[in-house]
mmCIF file of C-alpha atoms in Angstrom:
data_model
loop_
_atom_site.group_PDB
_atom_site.id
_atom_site.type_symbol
_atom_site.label_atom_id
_atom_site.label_comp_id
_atom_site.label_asym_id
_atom_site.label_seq_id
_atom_site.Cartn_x
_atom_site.Cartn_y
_atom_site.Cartn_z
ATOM 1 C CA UNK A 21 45.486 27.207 -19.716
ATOM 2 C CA UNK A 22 44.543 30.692 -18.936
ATOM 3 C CA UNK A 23 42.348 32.091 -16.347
ATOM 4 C CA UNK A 24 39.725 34.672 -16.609
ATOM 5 C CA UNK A 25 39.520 37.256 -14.756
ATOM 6 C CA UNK A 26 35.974 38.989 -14.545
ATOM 7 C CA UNK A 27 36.032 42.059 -14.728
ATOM 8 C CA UNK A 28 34.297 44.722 -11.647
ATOM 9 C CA UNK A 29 32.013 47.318 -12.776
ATOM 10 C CA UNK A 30 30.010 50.019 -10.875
ATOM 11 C CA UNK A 31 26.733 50.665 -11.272
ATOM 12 C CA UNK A 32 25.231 54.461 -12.870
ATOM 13 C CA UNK A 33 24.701 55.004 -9.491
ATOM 14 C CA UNK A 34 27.761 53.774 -7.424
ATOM 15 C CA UNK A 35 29.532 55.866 -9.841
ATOM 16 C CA UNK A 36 27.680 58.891 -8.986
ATOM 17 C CA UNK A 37 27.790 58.318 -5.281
ATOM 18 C CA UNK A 38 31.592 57.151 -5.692
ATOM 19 C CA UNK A 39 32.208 60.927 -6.591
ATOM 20 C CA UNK A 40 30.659 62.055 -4.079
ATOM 21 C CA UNK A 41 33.032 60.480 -1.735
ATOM 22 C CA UNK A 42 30.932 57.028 -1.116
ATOM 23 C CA UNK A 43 32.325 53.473 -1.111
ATOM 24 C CA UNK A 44 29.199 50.970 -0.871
ATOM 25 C CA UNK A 45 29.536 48.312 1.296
ATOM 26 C CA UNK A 46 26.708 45.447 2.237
ATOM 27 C CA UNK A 47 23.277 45.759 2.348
ATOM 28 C CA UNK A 48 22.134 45.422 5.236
ATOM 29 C CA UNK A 49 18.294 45.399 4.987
ATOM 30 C CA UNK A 50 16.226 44.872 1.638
ATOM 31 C CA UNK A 51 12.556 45.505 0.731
ATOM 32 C CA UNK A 52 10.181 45.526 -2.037
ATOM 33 C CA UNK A 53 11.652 49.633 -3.436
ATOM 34 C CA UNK A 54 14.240 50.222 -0.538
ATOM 35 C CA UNK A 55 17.470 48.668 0.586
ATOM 36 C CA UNK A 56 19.310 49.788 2.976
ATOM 37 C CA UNK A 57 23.774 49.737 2.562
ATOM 38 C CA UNK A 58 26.637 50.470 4.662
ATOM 39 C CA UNK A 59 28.885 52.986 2.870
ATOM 40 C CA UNK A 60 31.634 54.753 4.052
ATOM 41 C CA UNK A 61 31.863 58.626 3.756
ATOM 42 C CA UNK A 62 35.175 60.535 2.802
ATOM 43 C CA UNK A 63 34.003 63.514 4.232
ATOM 44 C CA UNK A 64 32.900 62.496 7.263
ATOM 45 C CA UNK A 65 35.509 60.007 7.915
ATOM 46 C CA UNK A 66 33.536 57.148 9.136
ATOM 47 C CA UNK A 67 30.752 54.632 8.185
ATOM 48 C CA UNK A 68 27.550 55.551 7.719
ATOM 49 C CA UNK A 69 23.780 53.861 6.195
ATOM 50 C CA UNK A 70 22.270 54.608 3.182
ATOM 51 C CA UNK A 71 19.037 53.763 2.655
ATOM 52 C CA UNK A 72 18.374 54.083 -1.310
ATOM 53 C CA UNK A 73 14.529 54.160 -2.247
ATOM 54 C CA UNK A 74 13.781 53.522 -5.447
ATOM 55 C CA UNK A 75 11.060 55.853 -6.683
ATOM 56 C CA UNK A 76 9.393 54.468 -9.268
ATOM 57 C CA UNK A 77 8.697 51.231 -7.477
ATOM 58 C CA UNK A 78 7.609 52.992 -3.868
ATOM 59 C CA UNK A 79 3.693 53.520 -3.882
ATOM 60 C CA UNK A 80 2.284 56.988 -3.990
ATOM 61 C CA UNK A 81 0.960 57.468 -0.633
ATOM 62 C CA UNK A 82 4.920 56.631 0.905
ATOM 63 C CA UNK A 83 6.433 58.976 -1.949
ATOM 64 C CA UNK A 84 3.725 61.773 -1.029
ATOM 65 C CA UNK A 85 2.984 61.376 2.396
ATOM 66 C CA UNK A 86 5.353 59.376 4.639
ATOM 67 C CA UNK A 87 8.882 60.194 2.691
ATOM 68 C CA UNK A 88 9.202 64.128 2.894
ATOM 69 C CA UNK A 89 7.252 63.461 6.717
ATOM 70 C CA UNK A 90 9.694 61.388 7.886
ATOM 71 C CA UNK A 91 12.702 63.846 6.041
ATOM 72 C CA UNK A 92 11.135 66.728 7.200
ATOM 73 C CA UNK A 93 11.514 65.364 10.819
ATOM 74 C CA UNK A 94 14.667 64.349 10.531
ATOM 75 C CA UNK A 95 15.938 67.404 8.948
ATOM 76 C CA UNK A 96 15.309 69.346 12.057
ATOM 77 C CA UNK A 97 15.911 67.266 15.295
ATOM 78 C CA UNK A 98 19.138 67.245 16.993
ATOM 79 C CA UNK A 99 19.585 64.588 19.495
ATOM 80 C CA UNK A 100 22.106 61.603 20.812
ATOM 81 C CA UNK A 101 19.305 59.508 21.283
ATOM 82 C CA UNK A 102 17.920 60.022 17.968
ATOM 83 C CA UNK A 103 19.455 59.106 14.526
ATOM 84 C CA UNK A 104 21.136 61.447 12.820
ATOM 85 C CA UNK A 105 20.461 62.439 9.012
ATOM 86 C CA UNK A 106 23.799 63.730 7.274
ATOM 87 C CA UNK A 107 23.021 64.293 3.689
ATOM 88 C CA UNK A 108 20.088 63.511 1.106
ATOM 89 C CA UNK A 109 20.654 62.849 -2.168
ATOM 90 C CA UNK A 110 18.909 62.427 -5.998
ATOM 91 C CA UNK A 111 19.849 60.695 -8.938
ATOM 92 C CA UNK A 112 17.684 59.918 -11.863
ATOM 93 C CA UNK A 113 14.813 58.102 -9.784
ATOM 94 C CA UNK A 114 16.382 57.065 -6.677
ATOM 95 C CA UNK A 115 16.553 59.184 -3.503
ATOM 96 C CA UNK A 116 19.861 58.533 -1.094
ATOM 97 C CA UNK A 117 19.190 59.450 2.709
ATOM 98 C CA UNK A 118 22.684 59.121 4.692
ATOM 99 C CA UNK A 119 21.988 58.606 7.835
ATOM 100 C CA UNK A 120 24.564 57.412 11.141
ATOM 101 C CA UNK A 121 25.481 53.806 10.964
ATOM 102 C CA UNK A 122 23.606 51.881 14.210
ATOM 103 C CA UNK A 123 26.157 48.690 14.300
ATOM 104 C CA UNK A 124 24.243 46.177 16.512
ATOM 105 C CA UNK A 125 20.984 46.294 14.981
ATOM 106 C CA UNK A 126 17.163 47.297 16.414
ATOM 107 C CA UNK A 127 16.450 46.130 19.949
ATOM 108 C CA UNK A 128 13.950 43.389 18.594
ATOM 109 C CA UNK A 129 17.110 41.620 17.451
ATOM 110 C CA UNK A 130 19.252 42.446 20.148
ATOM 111 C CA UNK A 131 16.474 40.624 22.500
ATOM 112 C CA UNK A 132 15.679 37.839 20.333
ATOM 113 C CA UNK A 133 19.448 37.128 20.567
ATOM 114 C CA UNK A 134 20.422 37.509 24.200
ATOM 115 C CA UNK A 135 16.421 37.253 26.359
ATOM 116 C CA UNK A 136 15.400 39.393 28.808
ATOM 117 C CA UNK A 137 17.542 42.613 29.342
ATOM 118 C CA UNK A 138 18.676 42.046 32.716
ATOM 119 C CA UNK A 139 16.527 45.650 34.600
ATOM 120 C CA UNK A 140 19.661 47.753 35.265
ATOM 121 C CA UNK A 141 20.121 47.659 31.768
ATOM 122 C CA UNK A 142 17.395 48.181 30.610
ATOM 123 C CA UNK A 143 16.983 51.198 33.131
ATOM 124 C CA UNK A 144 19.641 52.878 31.827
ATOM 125 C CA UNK A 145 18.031 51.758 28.069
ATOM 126 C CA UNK A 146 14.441 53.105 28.707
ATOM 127 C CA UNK A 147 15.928 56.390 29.717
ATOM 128 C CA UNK A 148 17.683 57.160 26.797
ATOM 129 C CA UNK A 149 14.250 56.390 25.257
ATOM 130 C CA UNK A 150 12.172 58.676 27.298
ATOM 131 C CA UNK A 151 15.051 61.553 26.788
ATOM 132 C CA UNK A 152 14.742 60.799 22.999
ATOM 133 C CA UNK A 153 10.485 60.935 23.448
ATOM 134 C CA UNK A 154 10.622 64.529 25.868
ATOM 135 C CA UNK A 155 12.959 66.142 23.056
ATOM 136 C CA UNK A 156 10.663 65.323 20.677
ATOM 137 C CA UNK A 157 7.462 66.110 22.543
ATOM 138 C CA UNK A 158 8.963 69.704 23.738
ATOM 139 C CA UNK A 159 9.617 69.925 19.771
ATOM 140 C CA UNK A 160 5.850 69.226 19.266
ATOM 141 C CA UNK A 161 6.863 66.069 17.749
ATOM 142 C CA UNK A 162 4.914 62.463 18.326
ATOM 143 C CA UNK A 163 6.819 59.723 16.946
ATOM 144 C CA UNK A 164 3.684 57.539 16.352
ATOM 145 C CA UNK A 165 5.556 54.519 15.947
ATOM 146 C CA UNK A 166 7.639 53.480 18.729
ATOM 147 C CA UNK A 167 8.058 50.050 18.511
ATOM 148 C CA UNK A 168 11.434 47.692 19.108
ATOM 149 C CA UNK A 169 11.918 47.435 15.301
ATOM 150 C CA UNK A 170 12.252 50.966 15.495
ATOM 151 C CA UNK A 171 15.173 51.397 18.022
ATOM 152 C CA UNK A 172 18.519 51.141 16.738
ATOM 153 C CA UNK A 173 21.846 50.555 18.987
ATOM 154 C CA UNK A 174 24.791 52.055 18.556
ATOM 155 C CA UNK A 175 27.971 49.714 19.159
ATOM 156 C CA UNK A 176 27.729 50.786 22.621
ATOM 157 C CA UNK A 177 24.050 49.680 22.370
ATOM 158 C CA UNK A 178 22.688 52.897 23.155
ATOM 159 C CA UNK A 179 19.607 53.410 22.021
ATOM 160 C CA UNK A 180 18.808 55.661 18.357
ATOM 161 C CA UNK A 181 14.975 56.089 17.531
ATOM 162 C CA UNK A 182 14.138 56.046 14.326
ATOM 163 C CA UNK A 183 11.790 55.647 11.257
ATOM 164 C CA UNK A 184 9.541 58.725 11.448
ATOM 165 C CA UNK A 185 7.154 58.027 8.780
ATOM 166 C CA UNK A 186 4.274 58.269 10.964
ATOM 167 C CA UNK A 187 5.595 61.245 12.672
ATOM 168 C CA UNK A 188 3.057 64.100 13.459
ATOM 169 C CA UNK A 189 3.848 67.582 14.298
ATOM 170 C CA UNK A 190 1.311 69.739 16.400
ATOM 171 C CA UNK A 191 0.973 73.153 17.724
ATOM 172 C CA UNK A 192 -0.631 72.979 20.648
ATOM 173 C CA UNK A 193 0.958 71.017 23.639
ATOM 174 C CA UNK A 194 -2.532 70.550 25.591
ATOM 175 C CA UNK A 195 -4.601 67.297 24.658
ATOM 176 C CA UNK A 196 -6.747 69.282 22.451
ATOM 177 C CA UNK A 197 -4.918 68.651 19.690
ATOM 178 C CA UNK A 198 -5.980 65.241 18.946
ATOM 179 C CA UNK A 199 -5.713 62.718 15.904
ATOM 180 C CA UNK A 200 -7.763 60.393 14.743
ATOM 181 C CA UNK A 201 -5.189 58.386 12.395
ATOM 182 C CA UNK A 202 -3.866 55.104 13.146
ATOM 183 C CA UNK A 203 -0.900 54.366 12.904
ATOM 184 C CA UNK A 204 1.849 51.523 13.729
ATOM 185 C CA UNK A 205 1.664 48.770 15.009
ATOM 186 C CA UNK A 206 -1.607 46.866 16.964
ATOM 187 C CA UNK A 207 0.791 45.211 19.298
ATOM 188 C CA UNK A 208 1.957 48.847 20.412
ATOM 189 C CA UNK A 209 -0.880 51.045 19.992
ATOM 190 C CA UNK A 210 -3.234 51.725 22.702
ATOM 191 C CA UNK A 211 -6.411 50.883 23.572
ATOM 192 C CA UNK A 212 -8.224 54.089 22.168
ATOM 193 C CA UNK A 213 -6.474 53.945 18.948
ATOM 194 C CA UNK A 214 -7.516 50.201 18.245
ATOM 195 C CA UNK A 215 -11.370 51.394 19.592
ATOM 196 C CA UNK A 216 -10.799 54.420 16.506
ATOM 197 C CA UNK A 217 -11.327 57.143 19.566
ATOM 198 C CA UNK A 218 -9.565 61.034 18.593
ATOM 199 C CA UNK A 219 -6.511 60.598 20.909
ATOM 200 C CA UNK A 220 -3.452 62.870 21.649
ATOM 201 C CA UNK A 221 -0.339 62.049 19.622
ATOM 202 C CA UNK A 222 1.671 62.160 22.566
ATOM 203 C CA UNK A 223 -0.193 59.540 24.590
ATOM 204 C CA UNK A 224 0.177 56.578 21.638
ATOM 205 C CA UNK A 225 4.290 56.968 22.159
ATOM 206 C CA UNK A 226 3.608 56.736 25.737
ATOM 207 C CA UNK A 227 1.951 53.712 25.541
ATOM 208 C CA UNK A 228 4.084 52.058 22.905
ATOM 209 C CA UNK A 229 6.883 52.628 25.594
ATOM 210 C CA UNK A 230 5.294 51.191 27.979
ATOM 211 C CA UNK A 231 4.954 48.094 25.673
ATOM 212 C CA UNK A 232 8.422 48.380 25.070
ATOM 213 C CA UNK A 233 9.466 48.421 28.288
ATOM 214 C CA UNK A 234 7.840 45.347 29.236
ATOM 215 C CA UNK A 235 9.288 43.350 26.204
ATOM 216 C CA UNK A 236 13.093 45.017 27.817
ATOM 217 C CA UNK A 237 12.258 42.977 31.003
ATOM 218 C CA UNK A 238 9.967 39.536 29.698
ATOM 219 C CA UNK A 239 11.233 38.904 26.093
ATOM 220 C CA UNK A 240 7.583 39.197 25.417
ATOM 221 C CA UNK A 241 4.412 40.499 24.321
ATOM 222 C CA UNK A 242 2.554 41.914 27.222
ATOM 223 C CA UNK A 243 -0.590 41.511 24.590
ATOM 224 C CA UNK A 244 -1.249 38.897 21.572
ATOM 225 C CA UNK A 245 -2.292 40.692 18.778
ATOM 226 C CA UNK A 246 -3.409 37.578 16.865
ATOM 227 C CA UNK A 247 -6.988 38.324 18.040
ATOM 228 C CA UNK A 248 -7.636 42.320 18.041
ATOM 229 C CA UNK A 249 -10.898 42.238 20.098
ATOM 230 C CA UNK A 250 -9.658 40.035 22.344
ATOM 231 C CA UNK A 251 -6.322 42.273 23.070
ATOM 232 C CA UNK A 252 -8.691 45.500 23.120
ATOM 233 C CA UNK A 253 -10.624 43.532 26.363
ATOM 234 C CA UNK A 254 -7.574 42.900 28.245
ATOM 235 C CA UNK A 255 -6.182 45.839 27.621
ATOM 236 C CA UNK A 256 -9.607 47.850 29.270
ATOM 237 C CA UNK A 257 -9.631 45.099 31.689
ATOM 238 C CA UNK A 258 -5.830 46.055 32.909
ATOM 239 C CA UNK A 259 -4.685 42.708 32.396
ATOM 240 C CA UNK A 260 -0.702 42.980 32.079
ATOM 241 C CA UNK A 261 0.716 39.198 32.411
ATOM 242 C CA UNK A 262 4.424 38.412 33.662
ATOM 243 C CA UNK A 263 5.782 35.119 33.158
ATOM 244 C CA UNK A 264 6.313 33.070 36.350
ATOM 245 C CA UNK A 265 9.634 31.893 34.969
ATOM 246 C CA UNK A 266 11.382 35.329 34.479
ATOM 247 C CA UNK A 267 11.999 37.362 37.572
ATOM 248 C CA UNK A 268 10.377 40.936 37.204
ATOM 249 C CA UNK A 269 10.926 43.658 40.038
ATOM 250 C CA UNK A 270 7.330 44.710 41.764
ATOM 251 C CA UNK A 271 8.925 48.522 40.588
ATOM 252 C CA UNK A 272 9.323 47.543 37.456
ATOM 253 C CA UNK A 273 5.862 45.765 37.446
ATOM 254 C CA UNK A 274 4.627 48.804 38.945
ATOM 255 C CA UNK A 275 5.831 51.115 36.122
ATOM 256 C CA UNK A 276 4.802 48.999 33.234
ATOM 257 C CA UNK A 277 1.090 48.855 35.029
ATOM 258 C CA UNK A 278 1.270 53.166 35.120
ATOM 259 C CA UNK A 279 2.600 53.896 31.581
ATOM 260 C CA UNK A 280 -0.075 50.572 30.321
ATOM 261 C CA UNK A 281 -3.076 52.824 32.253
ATOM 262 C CA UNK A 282 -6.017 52.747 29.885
ATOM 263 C CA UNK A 283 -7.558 55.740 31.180
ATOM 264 C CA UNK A 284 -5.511 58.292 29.629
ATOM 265 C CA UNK A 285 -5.937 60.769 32.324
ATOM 266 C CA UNK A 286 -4.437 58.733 34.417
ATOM 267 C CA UNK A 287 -1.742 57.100 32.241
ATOM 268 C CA UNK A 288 1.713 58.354 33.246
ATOM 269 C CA UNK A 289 3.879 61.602 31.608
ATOM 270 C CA UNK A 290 7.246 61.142 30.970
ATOM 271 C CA UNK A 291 8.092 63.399 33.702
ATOM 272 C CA UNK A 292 6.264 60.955 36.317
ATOM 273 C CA UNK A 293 7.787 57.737 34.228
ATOM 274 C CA UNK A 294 11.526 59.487 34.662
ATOM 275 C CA UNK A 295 10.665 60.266 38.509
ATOM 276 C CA UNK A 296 9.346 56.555 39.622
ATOM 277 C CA UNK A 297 11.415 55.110 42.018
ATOM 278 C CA UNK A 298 12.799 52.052 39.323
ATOM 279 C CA UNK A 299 14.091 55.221 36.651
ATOM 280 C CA UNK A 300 15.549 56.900 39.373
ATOM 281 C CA UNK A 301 17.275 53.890 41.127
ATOM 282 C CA UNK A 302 20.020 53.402 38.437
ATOM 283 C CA UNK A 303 23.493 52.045 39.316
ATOM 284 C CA UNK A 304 26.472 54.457 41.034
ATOM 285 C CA UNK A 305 28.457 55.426 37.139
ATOM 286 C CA UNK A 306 25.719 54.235 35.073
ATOM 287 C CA UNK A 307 25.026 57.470 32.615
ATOM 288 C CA UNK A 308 21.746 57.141 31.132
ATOM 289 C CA UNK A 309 22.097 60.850 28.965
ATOM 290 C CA UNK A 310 23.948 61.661 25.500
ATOM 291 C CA UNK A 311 25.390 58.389 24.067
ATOM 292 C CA UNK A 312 29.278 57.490 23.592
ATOM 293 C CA UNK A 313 30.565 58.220 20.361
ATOM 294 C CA UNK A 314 30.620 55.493 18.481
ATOM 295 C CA UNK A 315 32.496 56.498 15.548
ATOM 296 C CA UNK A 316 34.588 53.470 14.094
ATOM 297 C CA UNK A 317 35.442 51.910 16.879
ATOM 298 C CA UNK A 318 33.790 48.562 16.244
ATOM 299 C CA UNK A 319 34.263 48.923 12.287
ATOM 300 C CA UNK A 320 34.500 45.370 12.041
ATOM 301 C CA UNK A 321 30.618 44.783 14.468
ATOM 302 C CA UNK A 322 27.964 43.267 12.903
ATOM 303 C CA UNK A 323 25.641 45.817 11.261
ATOM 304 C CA UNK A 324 22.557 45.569 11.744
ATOM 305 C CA UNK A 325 18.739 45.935 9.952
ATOM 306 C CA UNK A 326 17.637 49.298 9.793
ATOM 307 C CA UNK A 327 13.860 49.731 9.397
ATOM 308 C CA UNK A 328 10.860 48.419 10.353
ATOM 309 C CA UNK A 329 7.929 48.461 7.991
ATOM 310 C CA UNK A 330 6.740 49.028 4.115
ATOM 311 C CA UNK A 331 5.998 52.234 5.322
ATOM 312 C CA UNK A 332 9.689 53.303 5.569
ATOM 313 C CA UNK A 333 10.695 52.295 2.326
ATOM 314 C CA UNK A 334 10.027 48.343 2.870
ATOM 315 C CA UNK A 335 12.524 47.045 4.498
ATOM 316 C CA UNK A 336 11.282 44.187 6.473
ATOM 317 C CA UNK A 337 12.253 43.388 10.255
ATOM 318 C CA UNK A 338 10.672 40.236 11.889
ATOM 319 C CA UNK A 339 7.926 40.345 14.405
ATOM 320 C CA UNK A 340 8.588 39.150 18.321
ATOM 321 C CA UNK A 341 7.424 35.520 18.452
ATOM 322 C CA UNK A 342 8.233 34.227 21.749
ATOM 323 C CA UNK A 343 5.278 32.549 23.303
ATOM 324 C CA UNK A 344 5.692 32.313 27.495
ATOM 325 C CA UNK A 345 2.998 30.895 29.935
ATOM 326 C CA UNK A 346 1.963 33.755 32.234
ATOM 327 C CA UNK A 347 0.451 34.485 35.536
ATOM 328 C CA UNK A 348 -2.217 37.103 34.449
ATOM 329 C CA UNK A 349 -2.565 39.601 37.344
ATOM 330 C CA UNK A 350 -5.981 41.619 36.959
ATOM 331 C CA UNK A 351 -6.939 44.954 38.046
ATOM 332 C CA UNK A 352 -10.845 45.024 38.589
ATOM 333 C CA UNK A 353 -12.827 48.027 38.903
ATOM 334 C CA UNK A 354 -15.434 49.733 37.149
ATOM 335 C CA UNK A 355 -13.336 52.537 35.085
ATOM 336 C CA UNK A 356 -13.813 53.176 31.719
ATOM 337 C CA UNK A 357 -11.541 54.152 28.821
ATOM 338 C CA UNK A 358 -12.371 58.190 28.939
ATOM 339 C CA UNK A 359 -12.273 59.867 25.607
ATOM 340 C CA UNK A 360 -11.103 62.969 24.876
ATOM 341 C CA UNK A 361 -12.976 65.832 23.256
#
């Protein structure tokens, strides 16, 4: 009795991307007109992701508005801390963007896996995000969607921001240059952005950091979206909760409480978050700069989901659930959120 043997066959477009010195691997994230695959490039000798959008399926406003924003973006920045774009191709109606290969994953994953990063790591973490955010604001570039989805980790799990769909460029580095789009996510965006008040791009990444931050050291939300007008009040009302069972540093505390300042004259730079005493009490040998190489030297890690939101091609990363009882500690006083004009 003989066996068949089926036969392998490459798609129109494996075949294209085949000769251009690409062997697809897995997919490692999917969405509605986006996946996103591991390949492996000839030319650069190592792995890399490919994130293949199909055109004819994305809607308009991503194929006119946030694509060539986020390409244009990435074209153009140069940084360890950042992900790296290496090629973009076309065939027929699919656009290829090569990008570096992050091997463990976002930081939403990494936390949802392993709790709350213990503080010296996630010291030496933040940093590499607030290098990533002052290369981009010198650049006169606001991310406008810093969120844990949106942080990739290398197989040394340093961080790599990406997804810059919501990016913004501006010309003038005073706060007059303000926005009045909102963008993201409600669970990172600050107060004046969820009240629809003009704000400074730079001052939403700020915040979202901030937000960030505190999910590094509670494996929480500092603020429950599930009720927007709700969130808005504690947020004006300073009310920044940390859970009586984890053990959070009054620095760190302290920090979290600065960057999560509602009045945005008084909300922290990055210059004053990098100079508070928990940044600048890292570890003799910790080295918070330009990542390690990664290269290949985990080929065999788990690879992990790319992207974030429907906005970035749609592929889909899941939302921090974790629900923990807190000790609310509230900051009275008669301030107001102060808009800028």
């Amino acid at each position: 009795m003989s066996t068949a043997v089926k036969e392998f066959t490459f798609t129109d477009d494996e075949v294209y991307l085949k000769k251009l010195g690409y062997s697809i691997g897995t997919t490692i994230g999917e969405g509605s007109y986006a996946k996103v695959k591991s390949a492996y490039s000839e030319k650069l000798q190592k792995r890399v992701a490919m994130k293949i959008i199909n055109r004819r399926k994305a809607p308009k406003d991503f194929r006119e508005k946030f694509l060539p924003r986020e390409l244009k973006v990435l074209k153009v920045v140069n940084h360890p801390n950042i992900i790296k774009l290496f090629e973009i191709l076309e065939f027929e109606h699919k656009i290829y963007i090569v990008m570096e290969h992050a091997g463990h994953g976002d930081l939403l994953e990494y936390i949802k896996l392993r709790g709350v990063i213990p503080e010296d790591r996630a010291k030496f973490m933040f940093t590499q995000l607030c290098h990533a955010c002052v290369y981009l604001h010198q650049n006169m570039i606001a991310h406008r969607d810093l969120k844990c989805e949106n942080l990739l980790l290398d197989y040394q799990n340093n961080i790599k921001v990406s997804d810059f769909g919501f990016a913004r460029t501006y010309e003038d580095p005073s706060p007059n240059t303000l926005s009045k789009t909102f963008c993201g996510s409600a669970a990172y965006a600050a107060p004046e952005i969820l009240q629809g008040i003009s704000y400074f791009p730079p001052l939403h990444d700020i915040w979202a950091m901030g937000v960030i931050l505190y999910i590094m050291v509670c494996a929480s939300m500092p603020y429950d979206d599930s009720n927007i007008k709700k969130m808005i009040k504690d947020q004006l009302e300073r009310r920044v909760g940390f859970s009586r069972s984890k053990v959070v540093t009054s620095e760190a505390k302290d920090l979290i409480r600065h960057i999560l300042e509602v009045n945005v004259n008084r909300r922290f730079t990055l210059p004053q978050i990098l100079a508070h005493p928990w940044m600048t009490s890292l570890q003799d040998g910790e080295n918070p700069g330009p990542s390690c190489n990664n290269d290949e030297a985990h080929g065999s890690g788990q690879e992990g989901v790319m992207d974030g939101k429907a906005g970035d091609g749609g592929v889909q990363s899941p939302v921090l659930t974790q629900k923990v009882d807190v000790e609310m500690e509230e900051k009275k006083n008669d301030e107001t959120v102060v808009a800028m004009v």
